[in-house]
Each structure stands twice: as C-alpha cells, then as structure tokens.
Amino acid sequence: MSIVSSIQQRVLESLSLLFDQTFTEKDFQVSETKPEFEGDYTIVLFSLVKSLKQSPDAIGNRLGEKLIADHPQLFTGFNIIKGFLNLSIADEFWTSLLEENYANADFGTAASTGKKVMVEYSSPNTNKPLHLGHLRNNFLGWSVAEIYKASGFEVIKSCIVNDRGIHICKSMIAWQKYGNGATPQSTGTKGDHLVGEYYVRFEDDLKAESQVLINKIKLGDLTDFAGADLSKLDKLLVALTKLDEVKDADKITKLHGEIRELARNCTPVMCAAKDMLLDWEQGKPEVIDLWKQMNGWVYEGFDVTYKRIGSDFDKTYYESNTYLLGKDIVQQGLAKGVFYKKEDGSTWIDLTAEGLDEKIVQRKDGTSVYITQDIGLALQKYEQYKIDESIYVIGNEQNYHMKVLQLICQKLGMPNADKIKHLSYGMVELTTGKMKSREGTVVDADDIVEEMVATAQHHTEELGKVKDFNEAELKDLYDILGLGAMKFYLLRVDPKKTMIFNPEESIDFHGFTGPFVQYTHARIRSILRKEGITGSGISDPFSKEEELLKLEKNVLITLEQYPAAIRQACVEQDPSVIANYVFNVAKTFNSFYTEHSVSNAETPGKKALRLRLAVMTANTLKSGMKLLGIRVPERM
RNA sequence: GGACCGGUAGCUCAGUUGGAUAGAGCAUCAGCCUUCUAAGCUGAGGGUCAUUGGUUCGAAUCCAAUCCGGUUCACCA
C-alpha cells in the first residue's frame, strides 16, 4: 500500500474514533508537504470543518495527537499552519521500504489482473514511408502496451496494415508508367521509399493534369467530362455564376474547391487508378502480382524501420483481408432494428439522438464502407482473443469516426463495447508549421532516427568517456542514446496535445531528456561497479539509528511513488506520466549525488544504506524507461 | 454553423477528484570539476494561468459567456 493511502486509512480510523462520524477518502486530501514547511505529508483540514463544526486548528490538534499516539511507528510529529496539518513520517517507514524493495527489479508492477487487452497501433499505409507522426504513434502504442503489462494485463499488440484502396493503386500506376522495372535492388533504395517516390510522381501528374482540365473549364471546354460528372459540373458552374453576382467569398472558394476536386477525379491518371482498383477487386492476375510485389517492397522497408525503432506486433491484420468484414453484422443490425434501409437500398444508422449524424454503414450496391469493416474487425478481435479491452492508437482527426464506431458497437450489443478506447493523439507540427507532403516538409522517420543517432555519436565522441569501447559497443551505445532521446522527446508530452517538433531542442541531450535519465543510470552503475556490486544483493547491514538526511529521504519519497505513477499512466493511457516521473527520480538522485558520497559515506552503516538507495534508483530508472521503450546504458 | 480538443514564463511543456508564495527544461545571467561520470549540481531574473463574470473559507483547476488556434462533420480509407 502506498504511503498516501496508509495515511488516508489511519486518518479515517482516527477521525471516526475521535468524532464518532464516518468519513471517506474524498472528505479530505493527503498531499506532499511543501518544502518550506516542516513535515512530509499534509492533510487539508478545511474540508472537515463543516461537518465537525470545529475550527481547523482544533481538529488538527486532536487528529495529530491521536495519530501519533496510535501509530508511533509511522508518525513522529505534526504541526498546524493555517489549516494545514503537516505530519512527519518516521524514518523507519522509509528504511523498511528500501530494505524490502531495493533488490526487487519488479518493484512497481502489479499482480496479474487476468485481463486481456489489445493495443492496435502503427497502422501504416503501404504507399509511402513512415514519418515523424508515425513515430509518435509507434512509441505511444508500444509504451502503452508496456504500461498495461506492468499493470497486470495480458497484452496483444496488433497492427492493421492499410494495403488496399485507391491510394495504393496510385503508386502502382506511376511505377508502371515511369518505373522501367525499377526495384529496391536495382536502385539501391529502401522499398518503402521507392514506392513512396512513385506515389509522389503520381501526385505530380495528377496536379498537372487537373490544372489542364481546370484551364479548359475556364475556357468553357467541358469535353473531358461526361455523364454524372458533366451534369454535376454544370450545376457547379451555374451556381458559381450566380454567386459571382452576390460576392459571397466563402461560398465561392468552396465551389472552386469542389470543381477542383471534380477535375482531379476526372483526370486520365485518376481514371487509370480507379480502373486498376476495379481490376484489383476482380482479382486480375497482373494487377494482383504487381500489388503483391510492390507491397512486398514496402513491408521489407517497414521491417527495417520497425526493427530500428523497436516496434513489433503479435498480430498483423491486412485490410485486403478485412475489408469485406462486417457485412453479416449489417444484416444482424437490420434485424435488431439498429440499422435501417433507405429507399435506394443503402443501410444507415441514426445517431442524431447522441448528438451525431446519420451514418451510412453499407452502400446501395452492397459494398462496405470504412466503418463497416471496422465494426467487423472489432468483433473479430473479440472473438479471436476474448479481449476485455481494446485500445486504438489513432490520431485525433479520427475522434469522430471512433466515437461512431464505439456507439455502433454498443448499440449492436457487442461484448465489451464500452471498453473500446481511442488513444487519441495530436499531430506533430514543426516550428515552421504543419508537415505537408506537397511542400516537402515531411520529416522522414528513417532520416530523423539516423540524425538522432549521429548526434548521439557526436556528443559521445566529444566527451570522450568511452574510448575503450569496441566498435559494436559504440554502435549500440549511439543507438541507445539517439533513440532514447527521440522516444523521450515524443513521449514526454501529453498524447492528446498537438506538439511542436523543434529540431534543435530535440537533439539537446541536457535537462528534461532521455539522455539525462540514461546518464543518471550510468553514473549509478559506475559507483556499483567500483564497489563490486554486480547483482542487486548487498549483504552489509545498514544502521537504522542514524537519521535520514533530507536528500536521502527525498529520493525515497520519490521512489515510493513509482507504483502510483504506473497506475496513473495506465488509467490515463498516458506515457508522459512515466516520462515526467522518471525525470523526477533522476533529478532527485542527482541532487543527492552531488551533496553526499556513496563510496566515502560517513559511516559503514550510511554507506550500506546509500548503496541500497543507488541500486533501487537504478532499478527504477531502468524499469521506468523500459515502459517508454527506452534502454539505459551501463556506461556512457 | 454543430461537435470535440487546446490557450500557463521569451520558447517547449508539467500542474485540473478546488488548497499554502503557480512548477520544470531550454534560453539569459552568476557560481561549482586534485574526492563515486560536469550529458551533472547550486542560485538569480522572468507569469494579468486567453478575457469577463459567477460558485466559496479558498479557483490555473468547477460553471457561464466571449476571444483566439486546431481537428472534424465523405456512399475516401
């Protein structure tokens, strides 16, 4: 039990004995005492004033005395200042905590809950390489999975690969047109990057061709349009001439946008891509073969990146397999009256009562839409793995979609539908603004990782502390530091917030960074190496008579909070809780470290205590960083 | 226009089940390496917590309104 809940319970007990009233934890607050006051933990008395009808001081005095009388082994003193009861905790509490846990590498992790959770993350498209935003996603997904494991869950990491659809055909069309049979081998280009290049080529063509069409439209030449497109265009143009008279700028821009969209859709390249998608759906062999080949290149490229950044999955779903899922569910939903058919034969759900809109779940031709396969996959996940909780790590632009998905699952009466959780994260922006692929401002994942590792190498060489490392050891160290800095930088911010990626700040290895924490760990390991402590066990007893110094106690107080930090990170699905915690541990230890020597402690008893303190700090740093997917070095 | 998210120091961010003088890191300035790793430590300056009103012993935190920024409201995925 944590110190805070221990105090809470003792206070509850004492209150009911003293005042013959029952209280709950919510009736008062236990918090850390501010440094400028004496004591370790503080109880706010104001909230008790009303129900007890006594002054805060009177309550505080009686409560403080009672606590000390009944629990002298826990409380050693108290003072009351302006309605705050400050309690001093016995050294004994902290030293026992240390003795019991310093060698326990699993300190902070919870016992098994027997529950299963699936964390779906990464979910890439197979038409271009991963970028900075994907890194945030991958690091978040991995970390949340680790945090759930540490909280006693069985975790299944999954990934849905978006390997099908018009966007994939785009790369294929451009490759056919410009590729001349180019392969990753023949060009020496990483597969995902190669395919990405053709995606860009396609977009360039599309831009050029749609500009041609728009110019023709301006001249009144509509010969490139036919059928429904033509009549729609006609309507738009008529509307536009009308609007020109009233000069409604917003609506005019909107209409221009629609015309541009229509033109894009009617370009020859776009038509070619659409035809290819139809061929793909009909299983035309040469299209399927090309699709398999190019997807294969992308997977090889992704594999390299995933290995590099340490992402992996227990189960990979492919959209090419799942996109037909959910059709039977539509039938069931119709039978249950959750869905309804419109006159044209399309199937819908009405969510207006929930403050949302009507959403289509199946087209009139019977084909699925995006949400349909998601419903199907959500159910399949449950049936295959009997999961208790399902987490989706997806960007916040899909908040609405995920809300709809959960609502539909609930209405369909799917098991654990209320345990579908969207870990919604904000975009990563640059100091210069948003990343835009069209403007070439996208930060490539592979590039940024190599840059970070190179920076780590540069700093390390400059400091010259590991000159005796061999080449493999150096390479590993640079990876640990570079990737550590990168992961920490992206995970230290609340996931749901849009974050700014500042290249200069991200390669800073000082302050609130991964390398700072890693450095603290390496420093401790250095002490332990010199003291000949290889395992975690220390046989020398430490004296419990000597009073704990302020800085020693601060480290213990911080270490004690680790289990609570994991719990909070799990409940909030927020790795930044851990990043902040681990930084705090490192900072607190560093303050202690510069003031007091471990090896040359004043007495053997003190030395034995500080060695334990060092071991427990190192273990906690290592364990906490592991929850972020970050390794810590023995030396740096 | 509706829905959701955000606005805290020059910059990047913590802090919201309401509690004492609002915290870190970076940047700036001043100190600390014959003693366990200075990728470190100590200190200083820097704030109308977007604005206004309300709730109360007490509001960055709760409520209401307003302003600014973002996302979304596709028979695309």
XYZ file of C-alpha atoms (C1' of nucleotides) in Angstrom:
713
model
C 0.000 0.000 0.000
C 1.239 3.462 -0.819
C 2.141 5.908 1.885
C -0.672 8.205 0.847
C -3.327 5.538 1.241
C -1.750 4.374 4.504
C -2.102 7.855 5.868
C -5.602 8.104 4.497
C -6.682 4.939 6.269
C -5.103 5.922 9.578
C -6.769 9.310 9.400
C -10.150 7.791 8.587
C -9.802 5.460 11.520
C -8.772 8.199 13.918
C -11.495 10.543 12.750
C -14.216 8.030 13.402
C -12.781 7.206 16.833
C -12.414 10.863 17.768
C -15.625 12.298 16.416
C -17.902 9.321 16.063
C -18.567 10.140 12.428
C -17.706 8.182 9.328
C -15.740 9.787 6.536
C -14.473 8.651 3.172
C -11.214 9.325 1.343
C -12.985 12.049 -0.572
C -13.642 14.108 2.539
C -10.041 15.241 2.914
C -6.857 15.408 0.937
C -3.412 13.988 1.580
C -0.599 15.659 -0.308
C 3.134 16.127 -0.042
C 4.155 18.892 2.305
C 5.612 21.916 0.563
C 9.361 22.132 1.087
C 9.170 25.364 3.057
C 7.208 23.733 5.877
C 8.234 21.063 8.315
C 6.765 17.628 7.734
C 6.390 15.107 4.938
C 2.667 14.823 4.187
C -0.123 17.272 4.687
C -3.808 16.951 5.407
C -6.054 19.822 4.400
C -8.389 20.429 7.310
C -10.832 22.913 5.826
C -12.987 20.261 4.263
C -13.643 18.725 7.684
C -14.656 21.974 9.324
C -18.235 21.985 8.130
C -19.259 18.522 9.214
C -17.343 18.622 12.511
C -18.267 22.198 13.398
C -14.893 22.864 14.942
C -12.035 25.123 13.961
C -9.327 23.675 11.711
C -6.764 24.091 14.475
C -8.864 22.203 16.984
C -9.458 19.344 14.578
C -5.817 19.300 13.576
C -4.560 19.160 17.124
C -6.817 16.339 18.163
C -6.174 14.419 14.964
C -2.409 14.919 15.118
C -2.181 13.765 18.716
C -4.384 10.775 18.071
C -2.345 9.708 15.055
C 0.913 9.888 16.950
C -0.488 8.090 19.958
C -1.979 5.254 17.934
C 0.719 4.901 15.276
C 4.033 5.977 16.751
C 5.885 3.721 14.295
C 4.508 5.762 11.373
C 4.049 9.317 12.632
C 6.682 11.127 14.636
C 5.365 14.637 14.815
C 2.957 17.219 13.490
C 2.390 20.940 13.174
C -0.561 23.006 12.072
C -0.212 26.057 9.899
C -3.186 27.968 8.565
C -5.493 24.984 8.445
C -2.950 22.516 7.145
C -1.908 19.584 9.285
C 1.680 18.648 8.454
C 2.708 15.164 9.510
C 6.229 13.874 9.860
C 6.765 10.291 8.808
C 9.120 8.039 10.760
C 12.434 7.188 9.124
C 11.592 3.605 9.894
C 8.914 3.659 7.212
C 11.356 4.746 4.530
C 14.161 2.445 5.548
C 11.872 -0.587 5.592
C 10.556 0.375 2.187
C 14.135 0.474 0.959
C 15.176 -2.788 2.567
C 12.146 -4.616 1.202
C 12.286 -3.322 -2.338
C 15.746 -2.217 -3.345
C 16.668 -5.549 -4.904
C 13.284 -6.129 -6.476
C 13.546 -5.454 -10.184
C 9.754 -5.740 -10.457
C 9.065 -3.014 -7.914
C 6.023 -1.076 -9.031
C 4.496 -3.710 -11.277
C 1.086 -5.054 -10.359
C -0.048 -8.649 -9.933
C -1.938 -10.215 -12.818
C -5.472 -8.989 -13.266
C -6.260 -11.936 -15.520
C -7.479 -9.458 -18.129
C -6.553 -9.173 -21.751
C -6.129 -6.013 -23.704
C -5.337 -5.445 -27.360
C -3.389 -2.390 -28.367
C -3.693 -1.568 -32.043
C -1.106 0.904 -33.236
C 1.115 1.971 -36.120
C -1.407 1.100 -38.846
C 0.538 2.336 -41.876
C -0.447 2.833 -45.480
C 1.663 0.832 -47.886
C 2.159 3.670 -50.326
C 4.768 5.783 -48.594
C 7.416 5.602 -45.890
C 6.801 6.343 -42.228
C 7.207 9.889 -40.953
C 7.501 11.716 -37.652
C 3.775 11.385 -36.908
C 4.029 7.609 -37.248
C 6.886 7.646 -34.777
C 4.699 9.315 -32.176
C 2.069 6.675 -32.848
C 4.507 3.762 -32.622
C 6.191 4.994 -29.477
C 2.833 5.655 -27.814
C 1.449 2.264 -28.771
C 4.498 0.383 -27.612
C 4.685 2.298 -24.356
C 1.019 1.920 -23.512
C 1.346 -1.804 -24.130
C 4.265 -1.951 -21.684
C 2.383 0.114 -19.124
C -0.582 -2.258 -19.330
C 1.723 -5.245 -18.901
C 3.201 -3.634 -15.819
C -0.331 -3.114 -14.556
C -1.079 -6.817 -14.696
C -2.734 -7.133 -18.088
C -2.009 -9.635 -20.777
C -1.309 -7.525 -23.854
C -1.690 -8.309 -27.533
C -0.079 -5.759 -29.817
C -1.748 -5.531 -33.172
C -1.371 -3.577 -36.356
C -3.752 -3.092 -39.230
C -1.962 -2.563 -42.494
C -3.815 -0.379 -44.932
C -2.679 -2.250 -48.012
C -5.652 -1.751 -50.308
C -7.516 1.041 -51.985
C -7.100 3.827 -54.452
C -4.010 5.257 -52.751
C -2.114 2.012 -53.302
C -3.117 1.957 -56.957
C -1.633 5.418 -57.373
C 1.901 4.220 -56.689
C 1.312 1.221 -58.929
C 0.126 3.351 -61.862
C 3.131 5.663 -61.606
C 5.536 2.758 -61.321
C 4.104 1.192 -64.454
C 4.451 4.499 -66.224
C 7.892 5.627 -65.063
C 9.449 2.686 -63.281
C 11.163 0.884 -66.151
C 11.177 -2.168 -63.926
C 12.987 -0.401 -61.081
C 13.272 -2.440 -57.875
C 14.785 -1.752 -54.472
C 17.705 -3.940 -55.514
C 18.275 -2.263 -58.882
C 18.093 1.238 -57.446
C 19.580 0.576 -54.045
C 16.567 2.288 -52.473
C 14.733 1.097 -49.391
C 11.464 -0.468 -50.569
C 9.044 1.852 -48.800
C 10.959 4.880 -50.011
C 10.965 3.599 -53.579
C 7.215 3.082 -53.592
C 6.791 6.466 -51.938
C 8.702 8.100 -54.785
C 6.166 6.780 -57.287
C 3.320 7.951 -55.110
C 4.781 11.436 -55.335
C 5.209 11.038 -59.124
C 1.532 10.169 -59.369
C 0.518 13.195 -57.337
C 2.656 15.409 -59.579
C 0.957 14.036 -62.679
C -2.423 14.445 -61.078
C -1.699 18.037 -60.240
C -0.538 18.821 -63.775
C -3.414 17.038 -65.462
C -6.081 18.562 -63.247
C -4.638 22.009 -63.928
C -5.070 21.332 -67.654
C -8.700 20.397 -67.055
C -9.353 23.467 -64.937
C -7.866 25.706 -67.600
C -10.158 24.112 -70.149
C -13.159 24.593 -67.877
C -12.280 28.252 -67.621
C -12.389 28.434 -71.407
C -15.776 26.734 -71.392
C -14.428 23.469 -72.787
C -16.159 20.612 -70.951
C -15.369 17.835 -73.426
C -13.364 15.892 -70.855
C -16.414 15.328 -68.696
C -19.323 13.018 -69.287
C -22.369 11.553 -67.582
C -22.888 12.303 -63.925
C -19.628 14.241 -63.717
C -20.704 16.518 -66.525
C -24.088 17.291 -65.027
C -22.544 17.914 -61.628
C -20.014 20.247 -63.181
C -22.762 22.058 -64.990
C -24.615 22.610 -61.762
C -21.493 23.885 -60.021
C -20.758 26.323 -62.821
C -24.284 27.648 -62.814
C -24.142 28.097 -59.050
C -20.830 29.863 -59.440
C -22.118 32.441 -61.920
C -24.989 33.179 -59.584
C -22.671 33.589 -56.636
C -20.357 35.882 -58.544
C -23.119 38.424 -58.515
C -23.615 38.374 -54.723
C -19.876 38.206 -53.985
C -20.037 35.650 -51.179
C -16.319 34.917 -50.959
C -16.574 31.881 -48.659
C -19.066 30.077 -50.819
C -17.162 30.899 -53.986
C -13.971 29.403 -52.554
C -15.922 26.353 -51.554
C -17.353 25.951 -55.048
C -13.943 26.364 -56.618
C -12.746 23.638 -54.301
C -15.493 21.314 -55.432
C -14.722 21.993 -59.065
C -11.041 21.301 -58.475
C -11.947 18.062 -56.731
C -14.149 17.058 -59.628
C -11.402 17.872 -62.112
C -8.916 15.774 -60.142
C -11.301 12.864 -60.215
C -11.722 13.072 -63.996
C -8.048 13.261 -64.960
C -6.688 10.398 -67.066
C -4.292 9.266 -64.305
C -7.067 9.184 -61.745
C -9.288 7.212 -64.085
C -6.439 4.781 -64.621
C -6.076 4.356 -60.854
C -9.787 3.756 -60.444
C -9.773 1.176 -63.225
C -6.880 -0.532 -61.527
C -8.775 -0.689 -58.248
C -11.666 -2.383 -60.037
C -9.239 -4.846 -61.617
C -7.737 -5.488 -58.222
C -11.130 -6.217 -56.695
C -11.862 -8.624 -59.513
C -8.559 -10.338 -58.913
C -6.975 -9.611 -62.268
C -3.714 -11.550 -62.099
C -1.246 -8.950 -63.421
C -2.647 -6.313 -61.070
C -2.563 -8.679 -58.116
C 1.004 -9.660 -58.942
C 2.179 -6.069 -59.160
C 0.320 -5.248 -55.946
C 1.975 -8.148 -54.150
C 5.378 -7.197 -55.460
C 5.200 -3.540 -54.515
C 3.614 -4.222 -51.144
C 6.412 -6.709 -50.557
C 8.957 -3.961 -51.080
C 7.151 -1.740 -48.625
C 6.983 -4.489 -45.996
C 10.713 -5.095 -46.312
C 11.300 -1.396 -45.800
C 8.901 -1.185 -42.856
C 10.529 -4.201 -41.252
C 13.852 -2.398 -41.227
C 12.288 0.706 -39.680
C 10.290 -1.254 -37.117
C 13.376 -3.180 -36.043
C 15.295 0.054 -35.761
C 12.740 1.799 -33.579
C 11.801 -1.331 -31.654
C 8.200 -1.804 -32.726
C 6.726 -5.239 -33.055
C 3.313 -6.840 -33.229
C 1.754 -10.059 -32.034
C -0.880 -9.912 -34.727
C -0.956 -8.120 -38.049
C -4.232 -7.556 -39.843
C -4.322 -6.652 -43.515
C -7.108 -4.534 -44.815
C -7.115 -6.554 -48.023
C -8.414 -9.385 -45.826
C -10.675 -7.426 -43.533
C -12.377 -5.034 -45.940
C -15.246 -7.423 -46.567
C -15.850 -7.993 -42.868
C -18.924 -6.697 -41.213
C -21.491 -7.420 -43.912
C -23.242 -10.087 -41.855
C -23.224 -7.690 -38.944
C -25.121 -5.222 -41.088
C -27.777 -7.884 -41.603
C -27.959 -8.611 -37.879
C -28.163 -4.910 -37.140
C -31.051 -4.569 -39.566
C -32.857 -7.439 -37.874
C -32.308 -5.840 -34.471
C -33.563 -2.524 -35.744
C -30.270 -0.788 -35.019
C -29.834 -0.018 -38.720
C -32.412 0.908 -41.325
C -32.548 0.873 -45.107
C -33.161 3.926 -47.227
C -35.251 3.828 -50.400
C -32.199 3.462 -52.621
C -31.176 0.318 -50.704
C -28.288 1.787 -48.693
C -28.104 0.982 -44.973
C -27.793 3.634 -42.269
C -27.715 4.243 -38.564
C -29.292 7.264 -36.947
C -27.095 8.770 -34.271
C -28.788 12.136 -34.069
C -30.120 11.282 -30.602
C -26.479 11.032 -29.494
C -25.710 14.405 -30.996
C -24.036 12.958 -34.075
C -25.343 12.500 -37.599
C -26.819 9.729 -39.675
C -24.036 7.485 -40.848
C -24.026 5.109 -43.779
C -22.865 1.578 -42.962
C -23.394 -0.070 -46.338
C -23.697 1.298 -49.863
C -26.696 0.635 -52.032
C -24.641 -1.782 -54.136
C -23.977 -3.820 -51.004
C -20.293 -2.920 -50.670
C -18.781 -1.964 -47.333
C -17.639 1.437 -46.242
C -14.769 2.243 -43.890
C -16.848 1.935 -40.725
C -18.320 -1.422 -41.743
C -15.011 -3.214 -41.806
C -14.037 -1.549 -38.552
C -17.121 -2.964 -36.879
C -16.315 -6.352 -38.356
C -12.730 -6.215 -37.198
C -13.696 -5.031 -33.718
C -15.885 -8.098 -33.361
C -13.291 -10.402 -34.842
C -10.710 -9.168 -32.362
C -13.046 -10.041 -29.545
C -13.937 -13.446 -30.920
C -10.357 -14.414 -31.685
C -8.774 -13.241 -28.471
C -11.630 -12.756 -25.990
C -10.178 -9.395 -25.095
C -11.525 -7.379 -22.191
C -10.313 -4.080 -23.506
C -9.470 -2.792 -26.972
C -7.230 0.228 -27.414
C -6.817 2.036 -30.715
C -3.849 4.331 -31.063
C -5.080 6.667 -33.775
C -4.654 10.366 -34.493
C -7.202 12.840 -33.213
C -8.504 13.588 -36.702
C -10.420 10.329 -36.276
C -12.094 11.269 -32.998
C -15.468 11.475 -34.658
C -15.066 8.208 -36.514
C -14.032 6.370 -33.349
C -16.953 7.804 -31.430
C -19.276 6.487 -34.124
C -17.564 3.099 -34.087
C -17.965 2.730 -30.352
C -21.590 3.846 -30.424
C -22.451 1.364 -33.143
C -20.709 -1.463 -31.308
C -22.616 -0.579 -28.163
C -25.923 -0.452 -29.962
C -25.235 -3.798 -31.564
C -24.721 -5.178 -28.082
C -21.162 -6.261 -28.767
C -19.353 -7.644 -25.726
C -17.034 -5.128 -24.049
C -18.104 -2.412 -26.453
C -17.737 0.115 -23.654
C -14.124 -0.991 -23.298
C -13.221 0.211 -26.759
C -10.844 3.052 -26.101
C -9.443 5.519 -28.538
C -5.992 6.687 -27.530
C -6.260 9.875 -29.497
C -3.038 11.740 -30.083
C -2.321 15.127 -31.551
C -0.360 15.931 -34.628
C 3.338 16.621 -34.625
C 3.993 20.024 -36.094
C 7.221 21.755 -36.967
C 8.315 25.135 -35.705
C 7.636 26.331 -39.237
C 4.093 24.951 -39.198
C 2.449 21.721 -40.218
C 4.172 18.967 -42.119
C 2.898 18.891 -45.660
C 3.896 16.224 -48.110
C 3.047 18.507 -51.016
C 5.526 21.075 -49.792
C 8.158 18.511 -48.956
C 8.232 19.461 -45.279
C 7.521 15.952 -44.037
C 10.138 14.663 -41.630
C 11.007 11.120 -42.665
C 11.163 8.587 -39.841
C 14.331 6.866 -41.038
C 16.105 10.189 -41.572
C 15.284 11.644 -38.191
C 16.303 8.461 -36.371
C 19.676 8.419 -38.124
C 20.132 12.088 -37.353
C 19.497 11.498 -33.666
C 21.902 8.578 -33.573
C 24.533 10.659 -35.353
C 24.050 13.435 -32.805
C 24.486 10.924 -30.007
C 27.714 9.785 -31.601
C 28.927 13.359 -31.946
C 28.255 14.211 -28.289
C 29.756 10.973 -27.073
C 32.939 11.444 -29.062
C 33.248 14.994 -27.823
C 33.054 13.899 -24.208
C 35.449 11.019 -24.779
C 34.373 8.886 -21.831
C 34.075 5.562 -23.627
C 37.311 5.405 -25.607
C 37.827 1.795 -24.566
C 34.558 0.639 -26.191
C 34.845 -1.558 -29.260
C 33.018 -0.735 -32.442
C 29.941 -2.854 -31.715
C 29.645 -1.440 -28.202
C 29.889 2.098 -29.535
C 27.279 1.498 -32.189
C 24.930 0.051 -29.596
C 25.512 2.988 -27.277
C 24.757 5.519 -30.017
C 21.526 3.668 -30.765
C 20.541 3.591 -27.112
C 21.169 7.304 -26.733
C 19.844 8.539 -30.071
C 16.667 6.505 -29.980
C 16.285 7.199 -26.277
C 16.394 10.933 -26.920
C 13.917 10.613 -29.766
C 11.420 8.467 -27.863
C 11.624 10.543 -24.737
C 11.115 13.730 -26.705
C 7.932 12.419 -28.327
C 6.564 10.709 -25.223
C 7.153 13.408 -22.643
C 4.158 15.415 -23.880
C 0.527 14.631 -23.103
C -0.546 12.443 -26.083
C -3.720 14.301 -26.832
C -1.932 17.581 -27.364
C -0.633 18.791 -30.663
C 3.102 19.009 -30.164
C 5.815 21.069 -31.773
C 8.881 19.254 -33.012
C 11.787 21.589 -32.670
C 14.842 20.008 -34.315
C 17.299 21.978 -32.210
C 15.553 21.150 -28.982
C 15.077 17.502 -29.880
C 18.810 16.911 -30.231
C 19.548 18.611 -26.938
C 20.756 15.971 -24.507
C 20.523 18.127 -21.401
C 17.678 18.694 -18.985
C 14.319 17.035 -19.469
C 15.577 14.429 -21.943
C 16.185 10.716 -22.322
C 19.985 11.005 -22.129
C 19.709 12.891 -18.833
C 17.916 9.922 -17.305
C 20.264 7.481 -19.006
C 23.230 9.411 -17.699
C 21.964 9.190 -14.134
C 21.623 5.446 -14.522
C 25.124 5.075 -15.982
C 26.519 7.143 -13.146
C 24.947 4.910 -10.529
C 26.112 1.767 -12.293
C 29.592 3.198 -12.251
C 29.516 3.502 -8.468
C 28.147 -0.008 -8.096
C 30.797 -1.435 -10.440
C 33.544 0.146 -8.379
C 32.011 -1.223 -5.198
C 31.927 -4.669 -6.770
C 28.164 -4.952 -6.671
C 27.168 -6.985 -9.682
C 23.812 -8.405 -8.720
C 21.367 -6.442 -6.660
C 22.014 -8.004 -3.275
C 24.002 -6.144 -0.642
C 24.906 -8.079 2.465
C 26.230 -5.300 4.696
C 23.501 -4.185 7.073
C 22.733 -0.518 7.329
C 22.130 1.253 10.584
C 18.588 2.336 11.218
C 19.711 4.511 14.110
C 21.254 7.251 12.039
C 18.751 9.833 10.962
C 17.894 10.017 7.284
C 19.267 13.123 5.625
C 16.897 15.369 3.755
C 18.309 14.473 0.352
C 18.294 10.753 1.129
C 14.696 10.940 2.196
C 13.735 12.913 -0.900
C 14.989 10.089 -3.092
C 12.997 7.555 -1.079
C 9.851 9.649 -1.192
C 10.171 9.852 -4.968
C 10.891 6.137 -5.383
C 7.863 5.288 -3.277
C 5.644 6.936 -5.888
C 6.599 4.587 -8.709
C 3.668 2.150 -8.354
C 1.235 5.062 -8.238
C 2.823 6.572 -11.339
C 2.368 3.330 -13.281
C -1.220 3.090 -12.157
C -1.942 6.641 -13.241
C -0.209 6.168 -16.589
C -2.343 3.086 -17.188
C -5.646 4.643 -16.218
C -4.955 7.724 -18.292
C -3.177 5.808 -21.054
C -0.503 8.416 -20.877
C 3.213 7.568 -21.065
C 4.122 11.187 -20.337
C 3.248 10.427 -16.702
C 6.124 7.950 -16.683
C 8.479 10.279 -18.551
C 7.857 13.022 -16.007
C 8.218 10.594 -13.124
C 11.448 9.061 -14.310
C 12.930 12.513 -14.897
C 11.944 13.471 -11.393
C 13.663 10.405 -9.949
C 16.850 11.181 -11.851
C 16.812 14.815 -10.804
C 16.215 13.976 -7.157
C 19.007 11.430 -7.167
C 21.410 13.836 -8.869
C 20.791 16.411 -6.156
C 21.593 13.806 -3.542
C 24.611 12.592 -5.506
C 26.376 15.939 -5.667
C 25.949 16.575 -1.930
C 26.732 13.185 -0.454
C 29.210 10.485 -1.337
C 28.150 6.870 -1.508
C 31.546 5.204 -1.523
C 33.032 7.567 1.044
C 29.991 7.769 3.276
C 30.467 8.995 6.849
C 29.919 5.554 8.386
C 29.720 1.973 7.079
C 26.043 1.960 8.027
C 25.406 5.038 5.880
C 27.333 3.557 3.007
C 25.257 0.382 3.131
C 22.094 2.456 3.076
C 23.229 4.634 0.197
C 24.304 1.650 -1.835
C 20.780 0.280 -1.489
C 19.414 3.654 -2.411
C 21.604 3.693 -5.510
C 20.536 0.185 -6.516
C 16.865 0.946 -6.093
C 17.161 4.187 -8.039
C 18.982 2.464 -10.894
C 16.380 -0.307 -10.972
C 13.530 2.163 -11.024
C 15.103 4.259 -13.768
C 15.715 1.173 -15.845
C 12.226 -0.153 -15.269
C 10.534 3.174 -15.930
C 12.493 3.790 -19.104
C 11.578 0.313 -20.279
C 7.937 1.350 -20.024
C 8.795 4.041 -22.542
C 10.625 1.577 -24.771
C 13.966 3.146 -23.900
C 17.072 1.211 -22.893
C 19.581 2.526 -20.364
C 23.341 2.018 -20.746
C 25.779 0.740 -18.122
C 28.271 3.381 -19.182
C 28.118 6.479 -21.347
C -22.950 26.628 -38.287
C -22.737 21.814 -34.906
C -19.324 18.561 -32.203
C -14.570 17.661 -29.973
C -9.617 19.375 -28.361
C -6.298 23.180 -26.926
C -4.707 28.603 -24.958
C 0.023 28.524 -18.169
C 7.424 32.294 -18.155
C 10.903 34.565 -24.396
C 10.413 29.001 -26.291
C 8.808 23.669 -25.226
C 5.829 21.665 -21.579
C 4.019 19.901 -16.165
C 0.217 21.091 -12.757
C -7.312 20.470 -13.257
C -11.293 14.334 -7.781
C -10.720 23.042 -5.826
C -5.856 24.079 -1.100
C -0.251 27.171 1.478
C 4.091 32.078 -2.185
C 1.645 28.516 -9.864
C 6.448 24.368 -11.302
C 10.264 22.009 -14.732
C 13.547 22.048 -19.009
C 15.683 25.216 -22.754
C 17.448 30.176 -23.419
C 19.821 34.534 -20.282
C 22.976 35.815 -16.027
C 26.205 34.358 -11.571
C 28.743 30.303 -9.210
C 30.677 24.767 -8.567
C 35.247 19.645 -11.519
C 43.007 17.481 -7.030
C 37.354 13.429 -3.988
C 31.863 7.923 -6.584
C 30.932 10.072 -14.630
C 30.191 18.294 -15.021
C 25.378 14.576 -20.642
C 25.794 16.928 -13.633
C 24.768 20.455 -9.342
C 23.507 25.383 -6.768
C 21.431 30.182 -7.295
C 19.120 34.729 -9.882
C 15.864 37.143 -13.146
C 11.437 36.040 -15.998
C 3.802 34.954 -15.017
C -2.928 39.960 -15.925
C -2.556 30.903 -15.682
C -6.597 33.984 -23.181
C -10.729 37.647 -21.383
C -15.036 38.726 -18.322
C -18.474 37.309 -14.793
C -20.171 33.549 -11.206
C -19.899 29.499 -7.318
C -16.806 29.599 -1.885
C -13.295 30.000 3.622
C -10.182 29.188 -0.887
C -10.217 28.869 -8.362
C -4.905 27.758 -13.269
C -8.453 23.774 -11.703
C -15.693 23.931 -11.272
C -19.925 26.823 -14.018
C -21.473 30.576 -17.843
C -20.331 33.871 -21.724
C -16.690 35.788 -25.070
C -11.983 35.825 -27.992
C -8.005 33.079 -30.489
C -5.896 28.351 -32.635
C -6.615 23.201 -34.277
C -9.495 18.860 -35.836
C -13.952 17.033 -37.704
C -18.969 16.937 -39.612
C -17.401 11.886 -47.456
C -21.750 6.286 -50.326
C -12.348 8.192 -49.189
C -9.673 4.994 -46.223
